mmCIF file of C-alpha atoms in Angstrom:
data_model
loop_
_atom_site.group_PDB
_atom_site.id
_atom_site.type_symbol
_atom_site.label_atom_id
_atom_site.label_comp_id
_atom_site.label_asym_id
_atom_site.label_seq_id
_atom_site.Cartn_x
_atom_site.Cartn_y
_atom_site.Cartn_z
ATOM 1 C CA UNK A 1 28.622 7.436 5.862
ATOM 2 C CA UNK A 2 26.742 7.760 2.584
ATOM 3 C CA UNK A 3 27.125 4.031 1.913
ATOM 4 C CA UNK A 4 25.968 3.211 5.449
ATOM 5 C CA UNK A 5 22.933 5.451 4.982
ATOM 6 C CA UNK A 6 22.237 3.784 1.645
ATOM 7 C CA UNK A 7 22.322 0.309 3.214
ATOM 8 C CA UNK A 8 20.150 1.470 6.104
ATOM 9 C CA UNK A 9 17.485 2.993 3.855
ATOM 10 C CA UNK A 10 17.542 -0.064 1.603
ATOM 11 C CA UNK A 11 16.973 -2.373 4.592
ATOM 12 C CA UNK A 12 14.287 -0.043 5.932
ATOM 13 C CA UNK A 13 12.543 0.026 2.557
ATOM 14 C CA UNK A 14 12.506 -3.785 2.302
ATOM 15 C CA UNK A 15 11.321 -4.186 5.896
ATOM 16 C CA UNK A 16 8.562 -1.607 5.458
ATOM 17 C CA UNK A 17 7.311 -3.314 2.292
ATOM 18 C CA UNK A 18 7.400 -6.700 4.021
ATOM 19 C CA UNK A 19 5.444 -5.397 7.029
ATOM 20 C CA UNK A 20 2.920 -3.674 4.762
ATOM 21 C CA UNK A 21 2.385 -6.805 2.650
ATOM 22 C CA UNK A 22 2.128 -9.016 5.751
ATOM 23 C CA UNK A 23 -0.451 -6.793 7.460
ATOM 24 C CA UNK A 24 -2.482 -6.583 4.247
ATOM 25 C CA UNK A 25 -2.399 -10.348 3.751
ATOM 26 C CA UNK A 26 -3.271 -11.029 7.398
ATOM 27 C CA UNK A 27 -6.351 -8.803 7.280
ATOM 28 C CA UNK A 28 -7.338 -10.150 3.890
ATOM 29 C CA UNK A 29 -7.397 -13.624 5.427
ATOM 30 C CA UNK A 30 -9.355 -12.344 8.429
ATOM 31 C CA UNK A 31 -12.139 -11.139 6.174
ATOM 32 C CA UNK A 32 -12.044 -14.129 3.806
ATOM 33 C CA UNK A 33 -10.631 -17.561 4.658
ATOM 34 C CA UNK A 34 -10.587 -17.217 8.460
ATOM 35 C CA UNK A 35 -14.082 -15.718 8.470
ATOM 36 C CA UNK A 36 -15.294 -18.629 6.344
ATOM 37 C CA UNK A 37 -13.733 -21.120 8.765
ATOM 38 C CA UNK A 38 -15.684 -19.621 11.657
ATOM 39 C CA UNK A 39 -18.837 -19.642 9.524
ATOM 40 C CA UNK A 40 -18.290 -23.338 8.824
ATOM 41 C CA UNK A 41 -17.645 -23.969 12.521
ATOM 42 C CA UNK A 42 -20.889 -22.161 13.325
ATOM 43 C CA UNK A 43 -22.804 -24.320 10.874
ATOM 44 C CA UNK A 44 -21.285 -27.496 12.330
ATOM 45 C CA UNK A 45 -22.485 -26.683 15.865
ATOM 46 C CA UNK A 46 -25.949 -25.642 14.650
ATOM 47 C CA UNK A 47 -26.275 -28.860 12.645
ATOM 48 C CA UNK A 48 -25.223 -30.891 15.678
ATOM 49 C CA UNK A 49 -27.893 -29.169 17.751
ATOM 50 C CA UNK A 50 -30.567 -29.986 15.170
ATOM 51 C CA UNK A 51 -29.407 -33.607 14.964
ATOM 52 C CA UNK A 52 -29.617 -34.141 18.735
ATOM 53 C CA UNK A 53 -32.924 -32.304 18.912
ATOM 54 C CA UNK A 54 -34.415 -34.835 16.493
ATOM 55 C CA UNK A 55 -34.066 -37.613 19.103
ATOM 56 C CA UNK A 56 -37.699 -38.100 20.152
ATOM 57 C CA UNK A 57 -36.893 -40.575 22.935
ATOM 58 C CA UNK A 58 -34.663 -38.401 25.125
ATOM 59 C CA UNK A 59 -35.580 -34.966 23.769
ATOM 60 C CA UNK A 60 -36.469 -33.420 27.163
ATOM 61 C CA UNK A 61 -33.099 -34.477 28.558
ATOM 62 C CA UNK A 62 -31.273 -32.951 25.609
ATOM 63 C CA UNK A 63 -32.733 -29.455 25.904
ATOM 64 C CA UNK A 64 -29.754 -28.019 27.773
ATOM 65 C CA UNK A 65 -27.238 -29.553 25.370
ATOM 66 C CA UNK A 66 -29.153 -28.369 22.312
ATOM 67 C CA UNK A 67 -29.430 -24.848 23.676
ATOM 68 C CA UNK A 68 -25.699 -24.771 24.414
ATOM 69 C CA UNK A 69 -24.788 -26.103 20.973
ATOM 70 C CA UNK A 70 -27.084 -23.553 19.340
ATOM 71 C CA UNK A 71 -25.571 -20.769 21.435
ATOM 72 C CA UNK A 72 -22.094 -21.895 20.394
ATOM 73 C CA UNK A 73 -23.069 -21.966 16.727
ATOM 74 C CA UNK A 74 -24.525 -18.479 17.049
ATOM 75 C CA UNK A 75 -21.365 -17.320 18.822
ATOM 76 C CA UNK A 76 -19.112 -18.539 16.022
ATOM 77 C CA UNK A 77 -21.399 -16.864 13.493
ATOM 78 C CA UNK A 78 -20.911 -13.613 15.412
ATOM 79 C CA UNK A 79 -17.149 -14.221 15.508
ATOM 80 C CA UNK A 80 -17.203 -14.658 11.724
ATOM 81 C CA UNK A 81 -18.964 -11.304 11.349
ATOM 82 C CA UNK A 82 -16.425 -9.667 13.663
ATOM 83 C CA UNK A 83 -13.614 -11.014 11.482
ATOM 84 C CA UNK A 84 -15.153 -9.496 8.367
ATOM 85 C CA UNK A 85 -15.221 -6.096 10.078
ATOM 86 C CA UNK A 86 -11.759 -6.362 11.621
ATOM 87 C CA UNK A 87 -10.014 -5.703 8.313
ATOM 88 C CA UNK A 88 -11.256 -2.107 8.548
ATOM 89 C CA UNK A 89 -9.348 -1.622 11.807
ATOM 90 C CA UNK A 90 -6.012 -1.849 10.027
ATOM 91 C CA UNK A 91 -6.711 0.930 7.515
ATOM 92 C CA UNK A 92 -4.781 3.638 9.386
ATOM 93 C CA UNK A 93 -1.706 1.444 9.768
ATOM 94 C CA UNK A 94 -1.901 0.219 6.180
ATOM 95 C CA UNK A 95 -2.142 3.761 4.832
ATOM 96 C CA UNK A 96 0.828 4.791 6.976
ATOM 97 C CA UNK A 97 2.934 1.893 5.698
ATOM 98 C CA UNK A 98 1.929 2.550 2.092
ATOM 99 C CA UNK A 99 2.965 6.174 2.467
ATOM 100 C CA UNK A 100 6.443 5.155 3.569
ATOM 101 C CA UNK A 101 6.765 2.469 0.889
ATOM 102 C CA UNK A 102 6.237 5.295 -1.611
ATOM 103 C CA UNK A 103 8.561 7.690 0.202
ATOM 104 C CA UNK A 104 11.570 5.502 0.970
ATOM 105 C CA UNK A 105 12.555 4.499 -2.609
ATOM 106 C CA UNK A 106 12.858 8.176 -3.553
ATOM 107 C CA UNK A 107 15.520 8.664 -0.886
ATOM 108 C CA UNK A 108 17.969 6.619 -2.972
ATOM 109 C CA UNK A 109 18.359 9.641 -5.271
ATOM 110 C CA UNK A 110 19.207 11.802 -2.275
ATOM 111 C CA UNK A 111 21.816 9.314 -1.077
ATOM 112 C CA UNK A 112 23.286 9.103 -4.581
ATOM 113 C CA UNK A 113 23.784 12.855 -4.482
ATOM 114 C CA UNK A 114 25.685 12.586 -1.207
ATOM 115 C CA UNK A 115 27.809 9.717 -2.542
ATOM 116 C CA UNK A 116 28.662 11.731 -5.648
ATOM 117 C CA UNK A 117 29.717 14.667 -3.487
ATOM 118 C CA UNK A 118 31.931 12.428 -1.349
ATOM 119 C CA UNK A 119 33.506 10.796 -4.405
ATOM 120 C CA UNK A 120 34.210 14.219 -5.889
ATOM 121 C CA UNK A 121 36.018 15.294 -2.727
ATOM 122 C CA UNK A 122 37.969 12.019 -2.618
ATOM 123 C CA UNK A 123 39.065 12.472 -6.221
ATOM 124 C CA UNK A 124 39.947 16.098 -5.558
ATOM 125 C CA UNK A 125 42.104 15.090 -2.608
ATOM 126 C CA UNK A 126 43.819 12.437 -4.709
ATOM 127 C CA UNK A 127 44.615 14.926 -7.453
ATOM 128 C CA UNK A 128 45.716 17.595 -4.985
ATOM 129 C CA UNK A 129 48.085 15.193 -3.252
ATOM 130 C CA UNK A 130 49.578 13.996 -6.519
ATOM 131 C CA UNK A 131 52.927 15.607 -7.266
ATOM 132 C CA UNK A 132 52.512 15.341 -11.023
ATOM 133 C CA UNK A 133 52.411 18.791 -12.569
ATOM 134 C CA UNK A 134 49.960 17.619 -15.199
ATOM 135 C CA UNK A 135 47.373 16.837 -12.536
ATOM 136 C CA UNK A 136 47.664 20.106 -10.625
ATOM 137 C CA UNK A 137 44.379 21.329 -12.079
ATOM 138 C CA UNK A 138 42.853 23.017 -9.047
ATOM 139 C CA UNK A 139 43.979 26.007 -7.030
ATOM 140 C CA UNK A 140 43.418 26.018 -3.278
ATOM 141 C CA UNK A 141 40.353 28.248 -3.576
ATOM 142 C CA UNK A 142 38.766 25.699 -5.931
ATOM 143 C CA UNK A 143 39.560 22.918 -3.501
ATOM 144 C CA UNK A 144 38.048 24.824 -0.600
ATOM 145 C CA UNK A 145 34.938 25.725 -2.594
ATOM 146 C CA UNK A 146 34.290 22.163 -3.738
ATOM 147 C CA UNK A 147 34.901 20.719 -0.278
ATOM 148 C CA UNK A 148 32.569 23.305 1.228
ATOM 149 C CA UNK A 149 29.858 22.480 -1.311
ATOM 150 C CA UNK A 150 30.235 18.756 -0.682
ATOM 151 C CA UNK A 151 29.963 19.328 3.057
ATOM 152 C CA UNK A 152 26.740 21.284 2.576
ATOM 153 C CA UNK A 153 25.315 18.505 0.408
ATOM 154 C CA UNK A 154 26.204 15.706 2.834
ATOM 155 C CA UNK A 155 24.840 17.646 5.792
ATOM 156 C CA UNK A 156 21.623 18.354 3.886
ATOM 157 C CA UNK A 157 21.284 14.672 3.042
ATOM 158 C CA UNK A 158 21.896 13.717 6.671
ATOM 159 C CA UNK A 159 19.272 16.250 7.756
ATOM 160 C CA UNK A 160 16.782 14.769 5.289
ATOM 161 C CA UNK A 161 17.496 11.231 6.527
ATOM 162 C CA UNK A 162 17.047 12.413 10.112
ATOM 163 C CA UNK A 163 13.742 14.025 9.133
ATOM 164 C CA UNK A 164 12.527 10.795 7.544
ATOM 165 C CA UNK A 165 13.449 8.832 10.662
ATOM 166 C CA UNK A 166 11.677 11.405 12.824
ATOM 167 C CA UNK A 167 8.537 10.919 10.743
ATOM 168 C CA UNK A 168 8.832 7.150 11.000
ATOM 169 C CA UNK A 169 9.298 7.243 14.772
ATOM 170 C CA UNK A 170 6.331 9.529 15.341
ATOM 171 C CA UNK A 171 3.988 7.831 12.888
ATOM 172 C CA UNK A 172 4.831 4.256 13.779
ATOM 173 C CA UNK A 173 4.820 4.779 17.530
ATOM 174 C CA UNK A 174 1.264 6.096 17.283
ATOM 175 C CA UNK A 175 -0.152 3.995 14.457
ATOM 176 C CA UNK A 176 1.280 0.670 15.620
ATOM 177 C CA UNK A 177 0.212 1.325 19.224
ATOM 178 C CA UNK A 178 -3.352 2.043 18.068
ATOM 179 C CA UNK A 179 -3.289 -1.002 15.823
ATOM 180 C CA UNK A 180 -2.123 -3.336 18.601
ATOM 181 C CA UNK A 181 -4.686 -1.926 21.031
ATOM 182 C CA UNK A 182 -7.371 -2.585 18.436
ATOM 183 C CA UNK A 183 -6.061 -6.121 17.940
ATOM 184 C CA UNK A 184 -6.187 -6.670 21.709
ATOM 185 C CA UNK A 185 -9.810 -5.462 21.834
ATOM 186 C CA UNK A 186 -10.627 -7.663 18.863
ATOM 187 C CA UNK A 187 -9.295 -10.875 20.418
ATOM 188 C CA UNK A 188 -10.618 -9.950 23.862
ATOM 189 C CA UNK A 189 -14.088 -9.574 22.370
ATOM 190 C CA UNK A 190 -13.814 -13.001 20.749
ATOM 191 C CA UNK A 191 -12.501 -14.545 23.975
ATOM 192 C CA UNK A 192 -15.448 -13.120 25.930
ATOM 193 C CA UNK A 193 -17.943 -14.523 23.433
ATOM 194 C CA UNK A 194 -16.380 -17.998 23.488
ATOM 195 C CA UNK A 195 -16.088 -17.984 27.291
ATOM 196 C CA UNK A 196 -19.786 -17.137 27.493
ATOM 197 C CA UNK A 197 -20.574 -20.087 25.221
ATOM 198 C CA UNK A 198 -18.421 -22.365 27.383
ATOM 199 C CA UNK A 199 -20.384 -21.285 30.465
ATOM 200 C CA UNK A 200 -23.621 -22.398 28.801
ATOM 201 C CA UNK A 201 -22.350 -25.994 28.984
ATOM 202 C CA UNK A 202 -22.051 -25.909 32.764
ATOM 203 C CA UNK A 203 -24.310 -28.434 34.450
ATOM 204 C CA UNK A 204 -26.234 -27.072 37.424
#
């Protein structure tokens, strides 16, 4: 059981670090490279509007198109600004993940204690079952006392692991739900802005 708990906590530690690093990198890109891409896209539409507007021969006919292109450029500029702010929305989740990335490695010491207790009991049983007189080092009261102590240790370790998992369940259920809801609002807001720009291209 101690070895299974050790493997579980090791996998959980790696997965938590990976999720934390991925979320951090994703939001870093939102506020840097992805934001810049939308800024460049905004500039491209605004430049196109200015280029078409410079046509003196059909300028009156191009008014609608120029207005729509300008609106689209402005929309993508707004989207770029939204991306720069979106990185703040992940702070609660990031702090939660960082807390557990600090907490989980320390549990290895707790598991080591449980493993040591189990190994001690295993060795005690081996010695007790050995018929060699030279290895009859423990009386039954010693055996009972050591086994009882090991049981207390392993149960305490199991209780601590259960407590950690309880914290993870409660924190992650709430923090990840809030994070995903915020992501949904974020992309819904962008979708609404782009849909509004698309409507400006409709010909009456």
